[in-house]
């Protein structure tokens, strides 16, 4: 994010349905990035108070991943099918089928 641009968060129009689904995908990626970032900071300090706050924030972000994924499945039923198919394939792979 470019914090030097005061217009950086302004949008010229509303998103259509396809654009919204893609935006939610970006939001999921950002949440996962935050989880990894907070975990890296937890691993890189011995300050117990900081670890506690970072772990709390990390776990909130993990929950946000689930919330956005659930929203994506509602907004993009085709993507929901791919997610379902992937879960089935992994379950079968791990069961040795
Ligand atoms: Fe979040």
mmCIF file of N, CA, C and O and ligand atoms in Angstrom:
data_model
loop_
_atom_site.group_PDB
_atom_site.id
_atom_site.type_symbol
_atom_site.label_atom_id
_atom_site.label_comp_id
_atom_site.label_asym_id
_atom_site.label_seq_id
_atom_site.Cartn_x
_atom_site.Cartn_y
_atom_site.Cartn_z
ATOM 1 N N UNK A 1 0.845 -1.189 0.000
ATOM 2 C CA UNK A 1 0.000 0.000 0.000
ATOM 3 C C UNK A 1 0.880 1.238 0.000
ATOM 4 O O UNK A 1 1.828 1.331 0.752
ATOM 5 N N UNK A 2 0.537 2.176 -0.846
ATOM 6 C CA UNK A 2 1.266 3.441 -0.938
ATOM 7 C C UNK A 2 0.597 4.460 -0.012
ATOM 8 O O UNK A 2 -0.441 5.016 -0.332
ATOM 9 N N UNK A 3 1.199 4.692 1.154
ATOM 10 C CA UNK A 3 0.597 5.600 2.127
ATOM 11 C C UNK A 3 0.849 7.065 1.788
ATOM 12 O O UNK A 3 0.301 7.946 2.427
ATOM 13 N N UNK A 4 1.684 7.323 0.779
ATOM 14 C CA UNK A 4 1.959 8.708 0.407
ATOM 15 C C UNK A 4 0.877 9.279 -0.504
ATOM 16 O O UNK A 4 0.795 10.483 -0.694
ATOM 17 N N UNK A 5 0.029 8.415 -1.059
ATOM 18 C CA UNK A 5 -1.036 8.869 -1.954
ATOM 19 C C UNK A 5 -2.342 9.007 -1.173
ATOM 20 O O UNK A 5 -2.942 8.000 -0.790
ATOM 21 N N UNK A 6 -2.827 10.251 -0.921
ATOM 22 C CA UNK A 6 -4.045 10.433 -0.137
ATOM 23 C C UNK A 6 -5.305 9.921 -0.836
ATOM 24 O O UNK A 6 -6.349 9.774 -0.215
ATOM 25 N N UNK A 7 -5.200 9.624 -2.139
ATOM 26 C CA UNK A 7 -6.354 9.133 -2.895
ATOM 27 C C UNK A 7 -6.267 7.618 -3.136
ATOM 28 O O UNK A 7 -7.095 7.056 -3.846
ATOM 29 N N UNK A 8 -5.255 6.983 -2.514
ATOM 30 C CA UNK A 8 -4.990 5.572 -2.766
ATOM 31 C C UNK A 8 -6.132 4.633 -2.428
ATOM 32 O O UNK A 8 -6.266 3.588 -3.032
ATOM 33 N N UNK A 9 -6.949 4.984 -1.454
ATOM 34 C CA UNK A 9 -8.036 4.081 -1.061
ATOM 35 C C UNK A 9 -9.377 4.493 -1.661
ATOM 36 O O UNK A 9 -10.397 3.858 -1.376
ATOM 37 N N UNK A 10 -9.394 5.530 -2.480
ATOM 38 C CA UNK A 10 -10.652 5.966 -3.095
ATOM 39 C C UNK A 10 -10.915 5.152 -4.353
ATOM 40 O O UNK A 10 -9.984 4.809 -5.087
ATOM 41 N N UNK A 11 -12.178 4.839 -4.609
ATOM 42 C CA UNK A 11 -12.510 4.043 -5.787
ATOM 43 C C UNK A 11 -13.437 4.849 -6.705
ATOM 44 O O UNK A 11 -14.314 5.560 -6.232
ATOM 45 N N UNK A 12 -13.237 4.723 -8.017
ATOM 46 C CA UNK A 12 -14.048 5.507 -8.957
ATOM 47 C C UNK A 12 -15.431 4.933 -9.216
ATOM 48 O O UNK A 12 -16.301 5.619 -9.719
ATOM 49 N N UNK A 13 -15.641 3.642 -8.880
ATOM 50 C CA UNK A 13 -16.951 3.024 -9.144
ATOM 51 C C UNK A 13 -17.111 1.776 -8.282
ATOM 52 O O UNK A 13 -16.159 1.315 -7.657
ATOM 53 N N UNK A 14 -18.319 1.234 -8.249
ATOM 54 C CA UNK A 14 -18.579 -0.014 -7.537
ATOM 55 C C UNK A 14 -18.122 -1.188 -8.392
ATOM 56 O O UNK A 14 -18.101 -1.118 -9.627
ATOM 57 N N UNK A 15 -17.784 -2.298 -7.734
ATOM 58 C CA UNK A 15 -17.354 -3.500 -8.440
ATOM 59 C C UNK A 15 -18.564 -4.283 -8.932
ATOM 60 O O UNK A 15 -19.618 -4.269 -8.291
ATOM 61 N N UNK A 16 -18.379 -4.981 -10.058
ATOM 62 C CA UNK A 16 -19.415 -5.930 -10.468
ATOM 63 C C UNK A 16 -19.182 -7.240 -9.702
ATOM 64 O O UNK A 16 -18.210 -7.362 -8.937
ATOM 65 N N UNK A 17 -20.051 -8.215 -9.917
ATOM 66 C CA UNK A 17 -19.987 -9.458 -9.142
ATOM 67 C C UNK A 17 -18.664 -10.198 -9.331
ATOM 68 O O UNK A 17 -18.085 -10.705 -8.365
ATOM 69 N N UNK A 18 -18.179 -10.262 -10.565
ATOM 70 C CA UNK A 18 -16.916 -10.952 -10.831
ATOM 71 C C UNK A 18 -15.735 -10.245 -10.180
ATOM 72 O O UNK A 18 -14.831 -10.880 -9.635
ATOM 73 N N UNK A 19 -15.756 -8.935 -10.254
ATOM 74 C CA UNK A 19 -14.678 -8.157 -9.639
ATOM 75 C C UNK A 19 -14.703 -8.298 -8.119
ATOM 76 O O UNK A 19 -13.651 -8.362 -7.473
ATOM 77 N N UNK A 20 -15.890 -8.357 -7.544
ATOM 78 C CA UNK A 20 -16.005 -8.526 -6.094
ATOM 79 C C UNK A 20 -15.418 -9.871 -5.664
ATOM 80 O O UNK A 20 -14.678 -9.946 -4.678
ATOM 81 N N UNK A 21 -15.729 -10.920 -6.413
ATOM 82 C CA UNK A 21 -15.181 -12.245 -6.076
ATOM 83 C C UNK A 21 -13.656 -12.215 -6.138
ATOM 84 O O UNK A 21 -12.984 -12.773 -5.252
ATOM 85 N N UNK A 22 -13.102 -11.553 -7.154
ATOM 86 C CA UNK A 22 -11.642 -11.458 -7.258
ATOM 87 C C UNK A 22 -11.066 -10.616 -6.131
ATOM 88 O O UNK A 22 -9.985 -10.905 -5.604
ATOM 89 N N UNK A 23 -11.774 -9.583 -5.728
ATOM 90 C CA UNK A 23 -11.309 -8.753 -4.603
ATOM 91 C C UNK A 23 -11.277 -9.571 -3.317
ATOM 92 O O UNK A 23 -10.340 -9.447 -2.511
ATOM 93 N N UNK A 24 -12.280 -10.424 -3.132
ATOM 94 C CA UNK A 24 -12.307 -11.268 -1.927
ATOM 95 C C UNK A 24 -11.136 -12.250 -1.954
ATOM 96 O O UNK A 24 -10.538 -12.542 -0.916
ATOM 97 N N UNK A 25 -10.774 -12.731 -3.154
ATOM 98 C CA UNK A 25 -9.580 -13.587 -3.258
ATOM 99 C C UNK A 25 -8.340 -12.824 -2.792
ATOM 100 O O UNK A 25 -7.480 -13.383 -2.090
ATOM 101 N N UNK A 26 -8.232 -11.568 -3.190
ATOM 102 C CA UNK A 26 -7.099 -10.742 -2.741
ATOM 103 C C UNK A 26 -7.149 -10.549 -1.233
ATOM 104 O O UNK A 26 -6.111 -10.552 -0.563
ATOM 105 N N UNK A 27 -8.352 -10.383 -0.693
ATOM 106 C CA UNK A 27 -8.495 -10.223 0.760
ATOM 107 C C UNK A 27 -8.034 -11.489 1.490
ATOM 108 O O UNK A 27 -7.392 -11.414 2.539
ATOM 109 N N UNK A 28 -8.370 -12.654 0.933
ATOM 110 C CA UNK A 28 -7.928 -13.920 1.536
ATOM 111 C C UNK A 28 -6.399 -13.988 1.526
ATOM 112 O O UNK A 28 -5.776 -14.347 2.535
ATOM 113 N N UNK A 29 -5.804 -13.614 0.392
ATOM 114 C CA UNK A 29 -4.345 -13.625 0.297
ATOM 115 C C UNK A 29 -3.727 -12.670 1.319
ATOM 116 O O UNK A 29 -2.715 -12.996 1.960
ATOM 117 N N UNK A 30 -4.341 -11.508 1.504
ATOM 118 C CA UNK A 30 -3.820 -10.531 2.463
ATOM 119 C C UNK A 30 -3.920 -11.064 3.889
ATOM 120 O O UNK A 30 -3.019 -10.852 4.714
ATOM 121 N N UNK A 31 -5.013 -11.760 4.196
ATOM 122 C CA UNK A 31 -5.176 -12.339 5.533
ATOM 123 C C UNK A 31 -4.117 -13.411 5.784
ATOM 124 O O UNK A 31 -3.515 -13.467 6.859
ATOM 125 N N UNK A 32 -3.872 -14.271 4.783
ATOM 126 C CA UNK A 32 -2.857 -15.311 4.926
ATOM 127 C C UNK A 32 -1.469 -14.696 5.077
ATOM 128 O O UNK A 32 -0.639 -15.188 5.857
ATOM 129 N N UNK A 33 -1.228 -13.607 4.349
ATOM 130 C CA UNK A 33 0.052 -12.904 4.464
ATOM 131 C C UNK A 33 0.214 -12.346 5.875
ATOM 132 O O UNK A 33 1.299 -12.430 6.465
ATOM 133 N N UNK A 34 -0.864 -11.814 6.438
ATOM 134 C CA UNK A 34 -0.812 -11.273 7.801
ATOM 135 C C UNK A 34 -0.531 -12.391 8.809
ATOM 136 O O UNK A 34 0.249 -12.202 9.752
ATOM 137 N N UNK A 35 -1.142 -13.552 8.614
ATOM 138 C CA UNK A 35 -0.893 -14.693 9.506
ATOM 139 C C UNK A 35 0.595 -15.042 9.503
ATOM 140 O O UNK A 35 1.218 -15.202 10.565
ATOM 141 N N UNK A 36 1.175 -15.123 8.306
ATOM 142 C CA UNK A 36 2.592 -15.473 8.181
ATOM 143 C C UNK A 36 3.485 -14.385 8.794
ATOM 144 O O UNK A 36 4.489 -14.686 9.449
ATOM 145 N N UNK A 37 3.106 -13.126 8.578
ATOM 146 C CA UNK A 37 3.886 -12.007 9.109
ATOM 147 C C UNK A 37 3.877 -12.009 10.630
ATOM 148 O O UNK A 37 4.932 -11.909 11.277
ATOM 149 N N UNK A 38 2.699 -12.152 11.230
ATOM 150 C CA UNK A 38 2.606 -12.140 12.692
ATOM 151 C C UNK A 38 3.337 -13.335 13.286
ATOM 152 O O UNK A 38 4.003 -13.223 14.312
ATOM 153 N N UNK A 39 3.236 -14.501 12.619
ATOM 154 C CA UNK A 39 3.942 -15.683 13.124
ATOM 155 C C UNK A 39 5.454 -15.474 13.063
ATOM 156 O O UNK A 39 6.174 -15.865 13.988
ATOM 157 N N UNK A 40 5.912 -14.841 11.985
ATOM 158 C CA UNK A 40 7.352 -14.563 11.857
ATOM 159 C C UNK A 40 7.818 -13.642 12.979
ATOM 160 O O UNK A 40 8.910 -13.828 13.534
ATOM 161 N N UNK A 41 6.988 -12.670 13.327
ATOM 162 C CA UNK A 41 7.361 -11.737 14.397
ATOM 163 C C UNK A 41 7.323 -12.419 15.762
ATOM 164 O O UNK A 41 8.148 -12.129 16.631
ATOM 165 N N UNK A 42 6.385 -13.331 15.943
ATOM 166 C CA UNK A 42 6.338 -14.123 17.188
ATOM 167 C C UNK A 42 7.625 -14.944 17.316
ATOM 168 O O UNK A 42 8.255 -14.972 18.380
ATOM 169 N N UNK A 43 8.008 -15.568 16.214
ATOM 170 C CA UNK A 43 9.201 -16.417 16.222
ATOM 171 C C UNK A 43 10.478 -15.605 16.444
ATOM 172 O O UNK A 43 11.480 -16.145 16.913
ATOM 173 N N UNK A 44 10.425 -14.309 16.102
ATOM 174 C CA UNK A 44 11.639 -13.486 16.126
ATOM 175 C C UNK A 44 11.806 -12.668 17.397
ATOM 176 O O UNK A 44 12.711 -11.843 17.479
ATOM 177 N N UNK A 45 10.952 -12.906 18.406
ATOM 178 C CA UNK A 45 11.111 -12.158 19.653
ATOM 179 C C UNK A 45 10.952 -13.079 20.858
ATOM 180 O O UNK A 45 10.280 -14.121 20.771
ATOM 181 N N UNK A 46 11.584 -12.670 21.957
ATOM 182 C CA UNK A 46 11.396 -13.372 23.234
ATOM 183 C C UNK A 46 10.510 -12.555 24.176
ATOM 184 O O UNK A 46 10.283 -12.970 25.312
ATOM 185 N N UNK A 47 10.000 -11.412 23.701
ATOM 186 C CA UNK A 47 9.126 -10.568 24.518
ATOM 187 C C UNK A 47 7.757 -11.257 24.639
ATOM 188 O O UNK A 47 7.009 -11.352 23.652
ATOM 189 N N UNK A 48 7.433 -11.745 25.832
ATOM 190 C CA UNK A 48 6.222 -12.544 26.017
ATOM 191 C C UNK A 48 4.938 -11.736 25.803
ATOM 192 O O UNK A 48 3.944 -12.272 25.307
ATOM 193 N N UNK A 49 4.965 -10.442 26.179
ATOM 194 C CA UNK A 49 3.771 -9.616 25.948
ATOM 195 C C UNK A 49 3.528 -9.426 24.451
ATOM 196 O O UNK A 49 2.393 -9.537 23.979
ATOM 197 N N UNK A 50 4.576 -9.145 23.730
ATOM 198 C CA UNK A 50 4.441 -8.970 22.280
ATOM 199 C C UNK A 50 3.974 -10.268 21.633
ATOM 200 O O UNK A 50 3.100 -10.269 20.754
ATOM 201 N N UNK A 51 4.538 -11.388 22.073
ATOM 202 C CA UNK A 51 4.124 -12.693 21.536
ATOM 203 C C UNK A 51 2.631 -12.918 21.750
ATOM 204 O O UNK A 51 1.932 -13.408 20.858
ATOM 205 N N UNK A 52 2.155 -12.551 22.938
ATOM 206 C CA UNK A 52 0.747 -12.765 23.276
ATOM 207 C C UNK A 52 -0.172 -11.929 22.381
ATOM 208 O O UNK A 52 -1.167 -12.427 21.849
ATOM 209 N N UNK A 53 0.178 -10.652 22.201
ATOM 210 C CA UNK A 53 -0.637 -9.768 21.361
ATOM 211 C C UNK A 53 -0.582 -10.217 19.903
ATOM 212 O O UNK A 53 -1.617 -10.283 19.215
ATOM 213 N N UNK A 54 0.612 -10.545 19.428
ATOM 214 C CA UNK A 54 0.765 -10.993 18.037
ATOM 215 C C UNK A 54 0.008 -12.298 17.787
ATOM 216 O O UNK A 54 -0.621 -12.471 16.735
ATOM 217 N N UNK A 55 0.047 -13.207 18.755
ATOM 218 C CA UNK A 55 -0.666 -14.477 18.595
ATOM 219 C C UNK A 55 -2.174 -14.253 18.544
ATOM 220 O O UNK A 55 -2.887 -14.900 17.768
ATOM 221 N N UNK A 56 -2.643 -13.310 19.363
ATOM 222 C CA UNK A 56 -4.076 -12.977 19.334
ATOM 223 C C UNK A 56 -4.459 -12.422 17.961
ATOM 224 O O UNK A 56 -5.461 -12.835 17.365
ATOM 225 N N UNK A 57 -3.645 -11.494 17.446
ATOM 226 C CA UNK A 57 -3.904 -10.904 16.124
ATOM 227 C C UNK A 57 -3.823 -11.976 15.038
ATOM 228 O O UNK A 57 -4.661 -12.028 14.127
ATOM 229 N N UNK A 58 -2.814 -12.857 15.137
ATOM 230 C CA UNK A 58 -2.652 -13.937 14.153
ATOM 231 C C UNK A 58 -3.894 -14.820 14.099
ATOM 232 O O UNK A 58 -4.400 -15.142 13.032
ATOM 233 N N UNK A 59 -4.405 -15.164 15.279
ATOM 234 C CA UNK A 59 -5.574 -16.039 15.312
ATOM 235 C C UNK A 59 -6.829 -15.339 14.778
ATOM 236 O O UNK A 59 -7.684 -15.975 14.154
ATOM 237 N N UNK A 60 -6.929 -14.028 15.009
ATOM 238 C CA UNK A 60 -8.035 -13.259 14.404
ATOM 239 C C UNK A 60 -7.955 -13.331 12.879
ATOM 240 O O UNK A 60 -8.966 -13.511 12.196
ATOM 241 N N UNK A 61 -6.738 -13.180 12.350
ATOM 242 C CA UNK A 61 -6.565 -13.212 10.890
ATOM 243 C C UNK A 61 -6.914 -14.600 10.334
ATOM 244 O O UNK A 61 -7.489 -14.705 9.255
ATOM 245 N N UNK A 62 -6.566 -15.644 11.084
ATOM 246 C CA UNK A 62 -6.941 -16.998 10.645
ATOM 247 C C UNK A 62 -8.454 -17.124 10.535
ATOM 248 O O UNK A 62 -8.978 -17.748 9.604
ATOM 249 N N UNK A 63 -9.155 -16.513 11.482
ATOM 250 C CA UNK A 63 -10.617 -16.541 11.444
ATOM 251 C C UNK A 63 -11.124 -15.752 10.234
ATOM 252 O O UNK A 63 -12.073 -16.185 9.566
ATOM 253 N N UNK A 64 -10.470 -14.642 9.938
ATOM 254 C CA UNK A 64 -10.878 -13.840 8.779
ATOM 255 C C UNK A 64 -10.706 -14.618 7.483
ATOM 256 O O UNK A 64 -11.506 -14.473 6.547
ATOM 257 N N UNK A 65 -9.661 -15.458 7.400
ATOM 258 C CA UNK A 65 -9.474 -16.306 6.217
ATOM 259 C C UNK A 65 -10.720 -17.165 6.011
ATOM 260 O O UNK A 65 -11.269 -17.246 4.910
ATOM 261 N N UNK A 66 -11.181 -17.775 7.086
ATOM 262 C CA UNK A 66 -12.367 -18.627 6.996
ATOM 263 C C UNK A 66 -13.610 -17.846 6.615
ATOM 264 O O UNK A 66 -14.434 -18.323 5.812
ATOM 265 N N UNK A 67 -13.747 -16.644 7.169
ATOM 266 C CA UNK A 67 -14.912 -15.813 6.850
ATOM 267 C C UNK A 67 -14.917 -15.415 5.374
ATOM 268 O O UNK A 67 -15.951 -15.500 4.691
ATOM 269 N N UNK A 68 -13.755 -14.986 4.879
ATOM 270 C CA UNK A 68 -13.689 -14.567 3.473
ATOM 271 C C UNK A 68 -13.847 -15.762 2.540
ATOM 272 O O UNK A 68 -14.427 -15.634 1.457
ATOM 273 N N UNK A 69 -13.315 -16.915 2.947
ATOM 274 C CA UNK A 69 -13.475 -18.112 2.121
ATOM 275 C C UNK A 69 -14.955 -18.492 2.027
ATOM 276 O O UNK A 69 -15.458 -18.838 0.951
ATOM 277 N N UNK A 70 -15.654 -18.402 3.148
ATOM 278 C CA UNK A 70 -17.091 -18.697 3.133
ATOM 279 C C UNK A 70 -17.828 -17.705 2.234
ATOM 280 O O UNK A 70 -18.731 -18.089 1.476
ATOM 281 N N UNK A 71 -17.436 -16.438 2.297
ATOM 282 C CA UNK A 71 -18.066 -15.428 1.436
ATOM 283 C C UNK A 71 -17.762 -15.699 -0.030
ATOM 284 O O UNK A 71 -18.656 -15.603 -0.892
ATOM 285 N N UNK A 72 -16.503 -16.066 -0.326
ATOM 286 C CA UNK A 72 -16.117 -16.364 -1.712
ATOM 287 C C UNK A 72 -16.947 -17.523 -2.264
ATOM 288 O O UNK A 72 -17.376 -17.488 -3.422
ATOM 289 N N UNK A 73 -17.183 -18.532 -1.433
ATOM 290 C CA UNK A 73 -17.967 -19.682 -1.898
ATOM 291 C C UNK A 73 -19.398 -19.281 -2.219
ATOM 292 O O UNK A 73 -20.027 -19.857 -3.100
ATOM 293 N N UNK A 74 -19.915 -18.275 -1.510
ATOM 294 C CA UNK A 74 -21.262 -17.764 -1.799
ATOM 295 C C UNK A 74 -21.245 -16.936 -3.087
ATOM 296 O O UNK A 74 -22.120 -17.081 -3.950
ATOM 297 N N UNK A 75 -20.245 -16.076 -3.223
ATOM 298 C CA UNK A 75 -20.178 -15.159 -4.366
ATOM 299 C C UNK A 75 -19.798 -15.859 -5.663
ATOM 300 O O UNK A 75 -20.167 -15.411 -6.749
ATOM 301 N N UNK A 76 -19.017 -16.947 -5.563
ATOM 302 C CA UNK A 76 -18.498 -17.638 -6.749
ATOM 303 C C UNK A 76 -18.735 -19.145 -6.601
ATOM 304 O O UNK A 76 -17.844 -19.893 -6.186
ATOM 305 N N UNK A 77 -19.932 -19.602 -6.946
ATOM 306 C CA UNK A 77 -20.266 -21.026 -6.796
ATOM 307 C C UNK A 77 -19.327 -21.951 -7.572
ATOM 308 O O UNK A 77 -19.078 -23.076 -7.148
ATOM 309 N N UNK A 78 -18.808 -21.474 -8.702
ATOM 310 C CA UNK A 78 -17.870 -22.288 -9.476
ATOM 311 C C UNK A 78 -16.592 -22.525 -8.656
ATOM 312 O O UNK A 78 -16.065 -23.635 -8.615
ATOM 313 N N UNK A 79 -16.096 -21.473 -8.023
ATOM 314 C CA UNK A 79 -14.909 -21.608 -7.169
ATOM 315 C C UNK A 79 -15.216 -22.541 -6.004
ATOM 316 O O UNK A 79 -14.365 -23.341 -5.592
ATOM 317 N N UNK A 80 -16.427 -22.440 -5.478
ATOM 318 C CA UNK A 80 -16.837 -23.316 -4.376
ATOM 319 C C UNK A 80 -16.754 -24.778 -4.792
ATOM 320 O O UNK A 80 -16.340 -25.639 -4.007
ATOM 321 N N UNK A 81 -17.121 -25.058 -6.050
ATOM 322 C CA UNK A 81 -17.034 -26.435 -6.557
ATOM 323 C C UNK A 81 -15.580 -26.902 -6.618
ATOM 324 O O UNK A 81 -15.274 -28.040 -6.280
ATOM 325 N N UNK A 82 -14.682 -26.003 -7.071
ATOM 326 C CA UNK A 82 -13.260 -26.367 -7.122
ATOM 327 C C UNK A 82 -12.718 -26.650 -5.716
ATOM 328 O O UNK A 82 -11.938 -27.583 -5.510
ATOM 329 N N UNK A 83 -13.122 -25.841 -4.762
ATOM 330 C CA UNK A 83 -12.671 -26.035 -3.378
ATOM 331 C C UNK A 83 -13.160 -27.392 -2.861
ATOM 332 O O UNK A 83 -12.398 -28.166 -2.270
ATOM 333 N N UNK A 84 -14.430 -27.673 -3.120
ATOM 334 C CA UNK A 84 -15.019 -28.948 -2.689
ATOM 335 C C UNK A 84 -14.295 -30.126 -3.354
ATOM 336 O O UNK A 84 -13.956 -31.113 -2.696
ATOM 337 N N UNK A 85 -14.037 -29.992 -4.664
ATOM 338 C CA UNK A 85 -13.356 -31.047 -5.418
ATOM 339 C C UNK A 85 -11.941 -31.276 -4.857
ATOM 340 O O UNK A 85 -11.489 -32.415 -4.719
ATOM 341 N N UNK A 86 -11.255 -30.184 -4.551
ATOM 342 C CA UNK A 86 -9.904 -30.298 -3.990
ATOM 343 C C UNK A 86 -9.902 -31.018 -2.656
ATOM 344 O O UNK A 86 -9.027 -31.851 -2.379
ATOM 345 N N UNK A 87 -10.881 -30.718 -1.821
ATOM 346 C CA UNK A 87 -10.975 -31.379 -0.515
ATOM 347 C C UNK A 87 -11.232 -32.872 -0.678
ATOM 348 O O UNK A 87 -10.632 -33.695 0.021
ATOM 349 N N UNK A 88 -12.099 -33.213 -1.621
ATOM 350 C CA UNK A 88 -12.407 -34.630 -1.866
ATOM 351 C C UNK A 88 -11.162 -35.346 -2.377
ATOM 352 O O UNK A 88 -10.841 -36.454 -1.922
ATOM 353 N N UNK A 89 -10.438 -34.711 -3.311
ATOM 354 C CA UNK A 89 -9.239 -35.329 -3.879
ATOM 355 C C UNK A 89 -8.176 -35.584 -2.806
ATOM 356 O O UNK A 89 -7.534 -36.637 -2.789
ATOM 357 N N UNK A 90 -8.008 -34.634 -1.914
ATOM 358 C CA UNK A 90 -7.015 -34.812 -0.847
ATOM 359 C C UNK A 90 -7.455 -35.900 0.130
ATOM 360 O O UNK A 90 -6.641 -36.731 0.570
ATOM 361 N N UNK A 91 -8.736 -35.919 0.459
ATOM 362 C CA UNK A 91 -9.241 -36.957 1.357
ATOM 363 C C UNK A 91 -9.009 -38.331 0.753
ATOM 364 O O UNK A 91 -8.561 -39.255 1.429
ATOM 365 N N UNK A 92 -9.283 -38.452 -0.565
ATOM 366 C CA UNK A 92 -9.081 -39.731 -1.250
ATOM 367 C C UNK A 92 -7.590 -40.091 -1.311
ATOM 368 O O UNK A 92 -7.223 -41.247 -1.127
ATOM 369 N N UNK A 93 -6.754 -39.098 -1.584
ATOM 370 C CA UNK A 93 -5.303 -39.337 -1.655
ATOM 371 C C UNK A 93 -4.779 -39.846 -0.319
ATOM 372 O O UNK A 93 -4.005 -40.810 -0.258
ATOM 373 N N UNK A 94 -5.231 -39.236 0.761
ATOM 374 C CA UNK A 94 -4.738 -39.625 2.075
ATOM 375 C C UNK A 94 -5.321 -40.946 2.546
ATOM 376 O O UNK A 94 -4.732 -41.621 3.394
ATOM 377 N N UNK A 95 -6.470 -41.303 1.979
ATOM 378 C CA UNK A 95 -7.063 -42.605 2.300
ATOM 379 C C UNK A 95 -6.451 -43.699 1.432
ATOM 380 O O UNK A 95 -6.758 -44.882 1.613
ATOM 381 N N UNK A 96 -5.611 -43.312 0.440
ATOM 382 C CA UNK A 96 -4.961 -44.295 -0.425
ATOM 383 C C UNK A 96 -5.824 -44.807 -1.561
ATOM 384 O O UNK A 96 -5.571 -45.867 -2.099
ATOM 385 N N UNK A 97 -6.855 -44.043 -1.935
ATOM 386 C CA UNK A 97 -7.719 -44.484 -3.046
ATOM 387 C C UNK A 97 -7.121 -44.156 -4.389
ATOM 388 O O UNK A 97 -6.432 -43.223 -4.574
HETATM 389 FE FE1 LIG B 1 -7.982 -9.594 9.066
#
